[in-house]
Structure formats: C-alpha cells, structure tokens
XYZ file of C-alpha atoms in Angstrom:
476
model
C 10.781 -20.865 56.498
C 11.031 -23.112 53.454
C 13.245 -21.925 50.603
C 12.638 -23.220 47.077
C 15.456 -22.415 44.621
C 14.391 -22.119 40.990
C 16.654 -22.832 38.023
C 15.864 -19.615 36.129
C 13.777 -16.477 36.251
C 11.068 -18.271 34.254
C 11.373 -21.783 35.727
C 7.697 -22.618 35.648
C 8.172 -26.402 35.638
C 10.445 -26.196 38.699
C 7.880 -24.049 40.491
C 5.052 -26.383 39.428
C 6.733 -29.522 40.859
C 7.601 -27.766 44.118
C 4.167 -26.171 44.461
C 2.462 -29.558 44.089
C 4.567 -31.088 46.867
C 4.213 -28.097 49.182
C 0.463 -27.968 48.717
C 0.154 -31.666 49.601
C 2.130 -31.082 52.810
C -0.124 -28.168 53.709
C 2.670 -25.576 53.649
C 1.257 -22.067 54.043
C 2.222 -19.506 51.383
C 3.684 -17.236 54.046
C 6.132 -20.026 55.061
C 7.637 -20.450 51.562
C 10.344 -18.373 49.886
C 10.732 -18.741 46.122
C 14.239 -17.768 45.168
C 15.203 -17.135 41.542
C 18.864 -16.751 40.480
C 18.650 -12.937 40.551
C 16.869 -12.751 43.937
C 18.935 -12.081 47.064
C 19.142 -14.885 49.604
C 16.655 -14.650 52.476
C 18.021 -14.448 56.022
C 15.020 -16.394 57.310
C 15.007 -19.169 54.767
C 16.906 -22.379 54.866
C 14.605 -25.204 55.924
C 14.301 -27.950 53.283
C 10.829 -28.758 51.970
C 9.081 -31.578 53.862
C 8.470 -34.876 52.145
C 5.124 -34.750 50.341
C 2.529 -37.479 50.898
C 0.911 -39.202 47.933
C -2.094 -37.451 46.490
C -3.353 -34.963 43.946
C -4.036 -31.255 44.059
C -6.744 -29.297 42.290
C -5.543 -27.002 39.478
C -7.480 -26.488 36.217
C -5.868 -26.338 32.805
C -6.974 -22.727 32.624
C -4.987 -21.927 35.746
C -1.935 -23.853 34.486
C -1.955 -21.925 31.203
C -2.310 -18.583 32.972
C 0.320 -19.475 35.559
C 2.800 -20.519 32.865
C 2.517 -17.062 31.246
C 2.630 -15.280 34.596
C 5.977 -16.933 35.318
C 7.461 -14.741 32.549
C 6.242 -11.500 34.147
C 8.785 -9.278 35.890
C 6.773 -9.086 39.106
C 9.274 -10.323 41.761
C 6.371 -11.842 43.761
C 5.002 -13.814 40.835
C 5.884 -17.320 42.124
C 4.677 -16.538 45.656
C 1.346 -15.249 44.354
C 0.949 -18.272 42.101
C 1.473 -20.581 45.068
C -1.066 -18.609 47.097
C -3.547 -19.180 44.272
C -2.803 -22.918 44.251
C -3.558 -23.171 47.946
C -6.831 -21.229 47.565
C -7.918 -23.310 44.565
C -8.060 -26.442 46.719
C -11.144 -25.060 48.499
C -12.380 -22.550 45.879
C -12.256 -24.122 42.409
C -13.946 -21.078 40.830
C -11.521 -18.638 42.388
C -10.287 -17.292 39.038
C -13.735 -15.848 38.347
C -13.867 -14.011 41.657
C -13.380 -10.279 40.918
C -12.863 -9.548 44.624
C -9.885 -11.843 45.121
C -6.668 -9.848 44.835
C -4.572 -12.792 43.624
C -7.098 -13.752 40.928
C -7.264 -10.136 39.761
C -3.461 -9.999 39.733
C -3.264 -13.188 37.615
C -5.675 -11.752 35.020
C -3.761 -8.475 34.927
C -0.324 -9.990 34.393
C -1.683 -12.332 31.719
C -3.069 -9.336 29.872
C 0.298 -7.610 30.146
C 2.111 -10.684 28.816
C -0.336 -10.970 25.924
C 0.192 -7.330 25.013
C 3.969 -7.733 25.187
C 3.824 -10.822 22.947
C 1.748 -8.931 20.399
C 4.286 -6.115 20.285
C 7.211 -8.521 19.923
C 5.509 -10.411 17.099
C 4.850 -7.105 15.335
C 8.082 -5.203 15.941
C 10.921 -7.718 15.637
C 12.998 -6.701 12.593
C 15.503 -9.239 11.295
C 18.754 -8.114 9.678
C 20.809 -10.186 7.259
C 23.801 -11.789 9.040
C 25.476 -13.774 6.251
C 25.234 -17.476 5.527
C 25.223 -20.389 7.938
C 27.570 -23.385 7.675
C 24.889 -25.199 5.691
C 24.560 -22.335 3.235
C 21.246 -21.042 4.571
C 20.698 -17.349 5.012
C 21.047 -16.174 8.584
C 19.165 -13.309 10.155
C 19.422 -11.684 13.534
C 17.176 -9.341 15.495
C 17.532 -7.349 18.692
C 14.454 -6.767 20.807
C 13.777 -5.440 24.292
C 10.478 -6.849 25.555
C 8.860 -5.484 28.663
C 8.828 -8.960 30.266
C 10.856 -12.175 29.899
C 8.826 -13.511 26.989
C 11.412 -14.716 24.481
C 10.516 -18.388 25.084
C 6.809 -17.664 24.725
C 7.272 -15.591 21.563
C 9.824 -17.763 19.734
C 7.417 -20.491 18.443
C 5.553 -17.815 16.471
C 8.739 -16.890 14.562
C 9.665 -20.556 14.090
C 6.359 -21.196 12.316
C 6.557 -18.007 10.268
C 10.236 -18.109 9.240
C 10.863 -21.819 8.970
C 13.014 -21.557 5.860
C 15.770 -19.350 7.266
C 18.154 -19.478 10.198
C 17.537 -16.739 12.725
C 18.373 -15.610 16.215
C 16.440 -13.184 18.372
C 18.615 -11.525 20.989
C 17.093 -9.925 24.093
C 18.488 -8.718 27.443
C 16.912 -11.798 29.082
C 17.910 -14.545 26.660
C 18.189 -15.584 23.046
C 16.079 -17.802 20.812
C 17.777 -19.530 17.899
C 16.277 -21.495 14.981
C 18.447 -23.500 12.556
C 15.734 -25.160 10.491
C 15.593 -28.218 12.737
C 15.382 -27.186 16.380
C 14.474 -24.160 18.447
C 17.053 -23.484 21.145
C 17.321 -20.922 23.913
C 20.493 -19.375 25.235
C 21.868 -16.715 27.538
C 21.126 -12.978 27.268
C 22.827 -10.902 24.605
C 23.425 -7.301 23.674
C 22.563 -5.074 20.772
C 26.122 -5.474 19.449
C 25.363 -9.175 18.737
C 23.158 -8.052 15.846
C 24.393 -6.305 12.657
C 23.916 -2.554 12.796
C 22.057 -2.328 9.494
C 21.508 -4.084 6.186
C 19.577 -3.868 2.940
C 16.465 -5.389 4.489
C 15.952 -2.146 6.356
C 15.489 -0.280 3.089
C 12.830 -2.808 2.106
C 11.032 -2.206 5.386
C 11.161 1.530 4.815
C 9.832 1.185 1.283
C 7.045 -1.101 2.467
C 6.155 1.223 5.347
C 5.990 4.242 3.051
C 3.814 2.363 0.566
C 1.186 1.445 3.165
C 1.164 4.855 4.873
C -2.046 6.705 4.086
C -1.648 10.385 5.055
C -5.401 10.960 4.706
C -6.068 8.529 7.552
C -3.259 9.646 9.869
C -4.142 9.701 13.570
C -0.972 10.337 15.524
C -2.430 9.300 18.886
C -3.731 5.997 17.497
C -0.450 5.313 15.701
C 1.709 5.937 18.778
C -0.675 3.829 20.851
C -0.239 0.911 18.483
C 3.463 1.582 17.920
C 4.756 3.020 21.234
C 7.807 5.233 20.920
C 9.852 2.961 23.190
C 10.028 0.475 20.282
C 11.000 3.036 17.650
C 14.739 2.760 18.279
C 14.684 -0.813 16.941
C 12.383 -0.119 13.975
C 14.158 1.089 10.806
C 10.924 2.560 9.456
C 10.470 4.667 12.608
C 13.082 7.113 11.292
C 10.577 8.047 8.577
C 7.687 8.748 10.908
C 8.440 12.399 11.893
C 8.848 13.440 8.262
C 5.759 11.477 7.188
C 3.681 13.133 9.900
C 5.008 16.568 8.946
C 4.159 16.068 5.259
C 0.869 14.208 5.797
C -1.359 17.257 5.387
C 0.241 18.279 2.096
C 0.158 14.714 0.781
C -3.504 14.309 1.734
C -4.301 17.560 -0.050
C -2.475 16.270 -3.130
C -4.480 13.046 -3.007
C -7.695 15.049 -2.929
C -6.605 17.123 -5.898
C -5.724 13.935 -7.784
C -8.913 12.177 -6.780
C -10.178 9.746 -9.401
C -12.656 11.241 -11.789
C -15.909 9.546 -12.554
C -18.031 9.536 -15.687
C -20.376 12.473 -15.964
C -23.434 11.313 -13.974
C -25.690 13.289 -16.288
C -24.276 11.656 -19.411
C -27.032 9.086 -19.802
C -29.737 11.681 -19.159
C -28.216 14.085 -21.637
C -27.810 11.350 -24.220
C -31.490 10.484 -23.941
C -32.410 14.103 -24.598
C -30.144 14.565 -27.622
C -32.149 14.918 -30.807
C -29.760 12.772 -32.787
C -32.566 10.592 -34.104
C -34.304 13.724 -35.389
C -31.319 14.717 -37.475
C -32.839 12.800 -40.341
C -30.993 10.816 -42.946
C -29.088 13.860 -44.199
C -25.693 14.766 -42.774
C -25.170 18.056 -44.523
C -23.755 20.180 -41.737
C -21.397 19.714 -38.812
C -24.361 20.011 -36.458
C -26.098 17.157 -38.306
C -23.001 15.000 -37.951
C -22.466 16.005 -34.326
C -26.021 15.008 -33.390
C -25.741 11.721 -35.222
C -22.363 10.923 -33.656
C -23.838 11.516 -30.210
C -25.793 8.279 -30.635
C -23.021 6.310 -32.316
C -22.810 2.637 -31.412
C -20.552 1.502 -34.230
C -18.085 -0.053 -31.773
C -18.204 -1.202 -28.117
C -16.395 1.908 -26.840
C -19.663 3.827 -26.553
C -20.856 1.532 -23.757
C -18.379 2.737 -21.109
C -17.701 6.329 -22.188
C -19.757 9.164 -20.715
C -20.525 10.672 -24.081
C -19.313 11.203 -27.639
C -16.641 13.873 -27.784
C -17.076 15.465 -31.179
C -14.799 18.013 -32.833
C -15.157 21.744 -32.253
C -14.065 24.867 -34.043
C -15.099 27.012 -36.997
C -16.893 25.097 -39.732
C -14.655 26.845 -42.278
C -11.399 26.471 -40.362
C -8.276 26.491 -42.560
C -6.428 24.241 -40.098
C -7.665 20.918 -38.732
C -5.834 19.256 -35.840
C -6.592 15.592 -35.183
C -5.686 13.831 -31.977
C -6.050 10.231 -30.828
C -9.104 9.997 -28.564
C -10.729 11.915 -25.701
C -9.041 11.644 -22.324
C -10.571 11.514 -18.884
C -11.344 15.248 -18.692
C -12.594 15.385 -22.270
C -14.953 12.481 -21.574
C -16.456 14.354 -18.638
C -16.687 17.779 -20.266
C -17.577 16.577 -23.759
C -14.971 18.763 -25.481
C -11.682 17.821 -27.171
C -8.278 18.882 -25.818
C -9.336 20.341 -22.454
C -7.107 18.116 -20.293
C -3.354 18.294 -19.605
C -2.471 17.330 -23.196
C -4.814 20.035 -24.474
C -3.103 22.600 -22.280
C 0.254 21.512 -23.665
C -1.145 21.860 -27.182
C -2.420 25.364 -26.437
C 1.017 26.502 -25.239
C 2.703 25.019 -28.290
C 0.199 26.526 -30.728
C 0.784 29.940 -29.184
C 4.555 29.450 -29.435
C 4.139 28.552 -33.110
C 2.001 31.595 -33.791
C -1.216 29.634 -34.379
C -4.627 30.568 -32.995
C -6.475 27.616 -31.456
C -9.831 29.340 -31.806
C -9.318 29.535 -35.566
C -8.587 25.793 -35.894
C -10.915 22.812 -35.909
C -9.865 20.266 -33.268
C -11.076 16.709 -33.207
C -9.970 13.140 -32.523
C -9.626 9.975 -34.568
C -11.797 8.125 -32.012
C -14.765 9.881 -30.429
C -15.209 7.818 -27.261
C -12.877 7.541 -24.260
C -11.265 4.095 -24.041
C -9.930 3.248 -20.625
C -9.185 0.492 -18.134
C -10.557 0.781 -14.634
C -7.917 0.272 -11.924
C -9.500 0.633 -8.537
C -11.290 3.961 -8.646
C -9.242 5.376 -11.506
C -9.857 5.284 -15.266
C -6.570 4.674 -17.030
C -6.247 5.619 -20.727
C -5.898 2.781 -23.222
C -4.786 3.202 -26.813
C -7.511 2.402 -29.344
C -7.027 -0.544 -31.666
C -6.761 -0.251 -35.423
C -10.286 -1.635 -35.719
C -11.694 0.968 -33.365
C -9.916 3.741 -35.281
C -11.261 2.424 -38.574
C -14.815 2.249 -37.211
C -14.615 5.871 -36.102
C -13.046 7.014 -39.368
C -16.574 7.395 -40.713
C -17.073 10.463 -38.508
C -13.616 11.884 -39.116
C -14.077 11.725 -42.892
C -17.388 13.553 -42.543
C -15.741 16.260 -40.479
C -12.948 16.681 -43.045
C -15.389 16.785 -45.937
C -17.511 19.474 -44.280
C -14.668 21.601 -42.871
C -12.421 21.048 -45.899
C -9.253 22.418 -44.186
C -6.314 23.691 -46.186
C -3.839 22.001 -43.817
C -4.278 19.033 -41.495
C -2.062 18.051 -38.575
C -2.100 14.484 -37.244
C -1.024 14.247 -33.602
C 0.363 10.733 -33.159
C 0.005 7.365 -34.855
C -3.706 6.868 -34.135
C -4.564 10.203 -35.713
C -2.407 9.363 -38.734
C -4.200 6.045 -39.220
C -7.575 7.771 -38.926
C -6.587 10.249 -41.645
C -4.598 8.045 -44.031
C -6.384 4.764 -43.406
C -3.200 2.857 -42.712
C -0.646 2.518 -39.948
C 2.444 4.711 -40.174
C 5.538 5.235 -38.051
C 5.502 8.725 -36.641
C 9.272 8.603 -36.087
C 9.838 8.118 -39.833
C 7.364 10.712 -41.137
C 7.410 13.312 -38.394
C 7.556 16.828 -39.766
C 7.218 15.809 -43.406
C 4.600 17.400 -45.613
C 2.374 14.645 -46.981
C -0.464 14.621 -49.464
C -3.917 13.953 -48.054
C -6.481 13.892 -50.843
C -4.741 16.762 -52.619
C -4.200 18.851 -49.480
C -1.030 19.096 -47.362
C -0.930 17.183 -44.106
C 1.711 16.947 -41.439
C 2.366 14.231 -38.874
C 3.890 14.962 -35.473
C 3.738 13.555 -31.942
C 0.784 13.761 -29.569
C 1.181 16.271 -26.691
C 0.609 13.476 -24.160
C 3.892 11.940 -25.368
C 5.678 15.096 -24.265
C 3.993 14.975 -20.866
C 5.218 11.434 -20.263
C 8.898 12.225 -20.840
C 10.610 11.990 -17.417
C 13.855 13.731 -18.321
C 13.431 17.549 -18.239
C 16.156 18.154 -20.824
C 14.720 15.595 -23.241
C 11.259 16.998 -22.701
C 12.397 20.542 -23.467
C 14.085 19.312 -26.648
C 10.971 17.439 -27.793
C 8.708 20.378 -26.992
C 10.878 22.575 -29.194
C 10.635 20.039 -32.035
C 6.861 19.948 -31.567
C 6.655 23.736 -31.898
C 8.822 23.519 -35.038
C 6.373 21.016 -36.541
C 3.451 23.320 -35.806
C 5.394 26.234 -37.269
C 5.641 24.304 -40.553
C 1.853 24.147 -40.605
C 1.672 27.901 -40.102
C 4.061 28.356 -43.035
C 1.836 26.184 -45.210
C -1.165 28.333 -44.309
C 0.785 31.485 -45.132
C 1.969 30.212 -48.493
C-alpha cells in the first residue's frame, strides 16, 4: 500500500503532483492511501511511491478545474476518488460526460455543492469595523462558517470587491487576509476573533428593511435563498421574524396608499363639456365654470385630469380660497375633498361655520404635480401660474360677491391681492379687499405636515381662531 501525505486538507497541488507520478507508474487506485493532516494513519500504508518514468498523462483543463474545487469538499474520500478518475481518463477521455460512471457523477455533484457554498459565502459575509491598521486604513473583520473548506476559493471575490480596505475573513478552517497589497491565508480562527457588533450592522439592517417588500413576501423562497443556518451571522436576520409577522398589515397599508392615477374619463368628459357653447358672455357661475373647463391659459392644463372649479352657493356670504387642487380633487373634480379638505371641514365646524353655506375655490384651477415613479407629488404653483389663473378667481369673486373672504396660504393671498405676501406677518389680520374684509391664514395642508403633535395641536387651535374671526365679521 502506497501512502501519500498531503500538506493540508485542501492540498490540491500536492495531490496533483503525486497523482501524475502514480498514474505514470500504473499504481491502482486501491493501492494508494491519501492522508491529510486530520486523517488517521493507515495500518496498511507505509510503502513509498515508486519512481515515475518520464511521460505525460491525459487530464483536460475541465477536469483540472473541477478537481481543484472538489479538493475543498469535506468528503473524506475526495482525493482517492479524484485519483480513480485520473486513472480512468487515460482510457476514457470523455468520462466526465458519462452519466453512468459513479466517480464522474460524484465529481459533478461535489462541484455543484462547492458552487452553492461559494454563492452563499459571497452573499452572507458581513464585515464589522475593527479599527485602523498600522497604515491608517480601516480594518474590517467577518466570521463565517461555510459548509466546505472554501475560504481560499472565495477570498479572491472579496479582494476584487473590497480592494480599498483591509479585511480578514475568519472561518473554522482558515482565515483570508487582505492588506491592500497581498492576499494571505492563515490558520483557523474562532468567532471571538471578530468584534461582536458595530455601527455597520445598523446600516445593514436599515438597508435590509428598505429593500423588503411585504407585498412580495414568500417565506419558503426567502428561507431557501437565505437558509436559517446562516442567520446567526447576519445582523439583519434579527429583523426577519418581525417583518414576516407585520408583512400582511404593511402590504394592506401599501394597497390603501396605492398611487392614484388621473381620472381615465377626464379626456372623454372634457370633450363632451359644452364650454364652447357658453358663448362670449360670462354672466353666471355656470357660464364661467363651463368656460374654465376648457382653459388653456397656462401649461398646467396639459397634465391635470380636469379643471377643478369652485363650488358653493352663488350668493354665499363667505368665500374660502385655497391654493390649488390636490390629487383627490383632480380625480373627483371638486375642491377640498382630500385630507386637507377634511381638516378644513373639522376646523370650520369648530369655528361655528357651515361649509355648505360657503363658496370654496382655489387660486389655481389645475393640479400641478411631479411624477415620482407611480405617484403624483404636489408642487406649489409659481407666481406666473397664479396670475394666469387669477382671471377665473376674479370672475368668481365678482359673481359671488362675498361679504368676507378667507385666503388659505400664500398662493391664495397672491391670487386675491395680486401680490406676494408673507402669511406669517399678516396671519389673522383683517385686510381690505376691494372694500370688503379679507383674512389671511395658513392652508390646512400645512397643519397636516407638522410632525410634532403638540405643535400641530397648537397650530390647529390658531387656525380655528382665525376662522372664528371670519364668523365674527359675518355676524357684525
């Protein structure tokens, strides 16, 4: 029995040199013992390898590549089976394509296992900050437990990807270390060689949460791609149970907050509107409403679903002017029906004012927005757009002739007064608007955007006070 000692558990080059010599001498696979450092000594082994004659053996590059990977598999018979394949290849060069040969099938299977293990290591290694190196470069360390002895196969991937930092990957089978100049391999390590935690973990968790889509959650697919045996080394894995538990509620919330789209019937309805039959006269609110439905005085009409004209009694004593229609208003064609409108309704009721008795409109009649993905995000109208739309607002005021007017926000104030004003300076003051009292206050959407509950409650109370002043003016 011939015994071939190997330098390490993955000593492919040592095996390759010995296998070449043994094959040239005609040594049978059953007469060779391949002994790695961890293997027990064989009682039958001991004979030195015979001197090999000159010559070449047949082994394709494909076999060499597959054999090199197989040497990192944990199969204790890996080197013996590789030598058996070498011997067979001398007479059967297409052996690797033979699905009935047990050794060829074994080689394909262990290569697949190594490839899968490499993929998992490339995906699941998590570096932790470990201070600075002697040269001042940041150092990072990672602990990983691969299924096979693949640290030498996997390390070049990390060297190419993280060239600019010093790092070490510690595994139970060996370590890989990169210092910016050379990749070196060392003895096995333990989990204690790597810092327990650092700030990078929080970044991983934040990133993981940001890419998690609860609407597409498939637990079986996720655990297949991220097996639970790796979770203990993944900082983001601690979030998974809670994310799975809350996925259904989050998905339902996403559906409820689904992006709205322009009214698909808007163009059809616009074509049917008899605005062009209103004639040159604009004597009633209906005349003005029909004419405004076909307004193209500024580019905003091109993207909006429809003109959102004012609504309310034609003889209303109170006129409330907002900025522009929002997303919901654009779809429904009515002013103040979205979240800001609901806030306004609550505040009017608190101030003792009846919305149905007021005329509500906006300084700009078309929804201005910016499309971000599938969502339409509100954009404030420019001074020019407000001034273009002032034509319609003046007509509304002339026809309704309210006793009191409330401007909600700076855009509304510019539409009414024809100039820019600071709401913070004039809020709550009674101003003169063509001989009638007018009052400037904030827009309800401003209240909705306040993040601090206490501040929001305070501002809501001030808003109700402003509306109460309008009620007092009407009662005077």
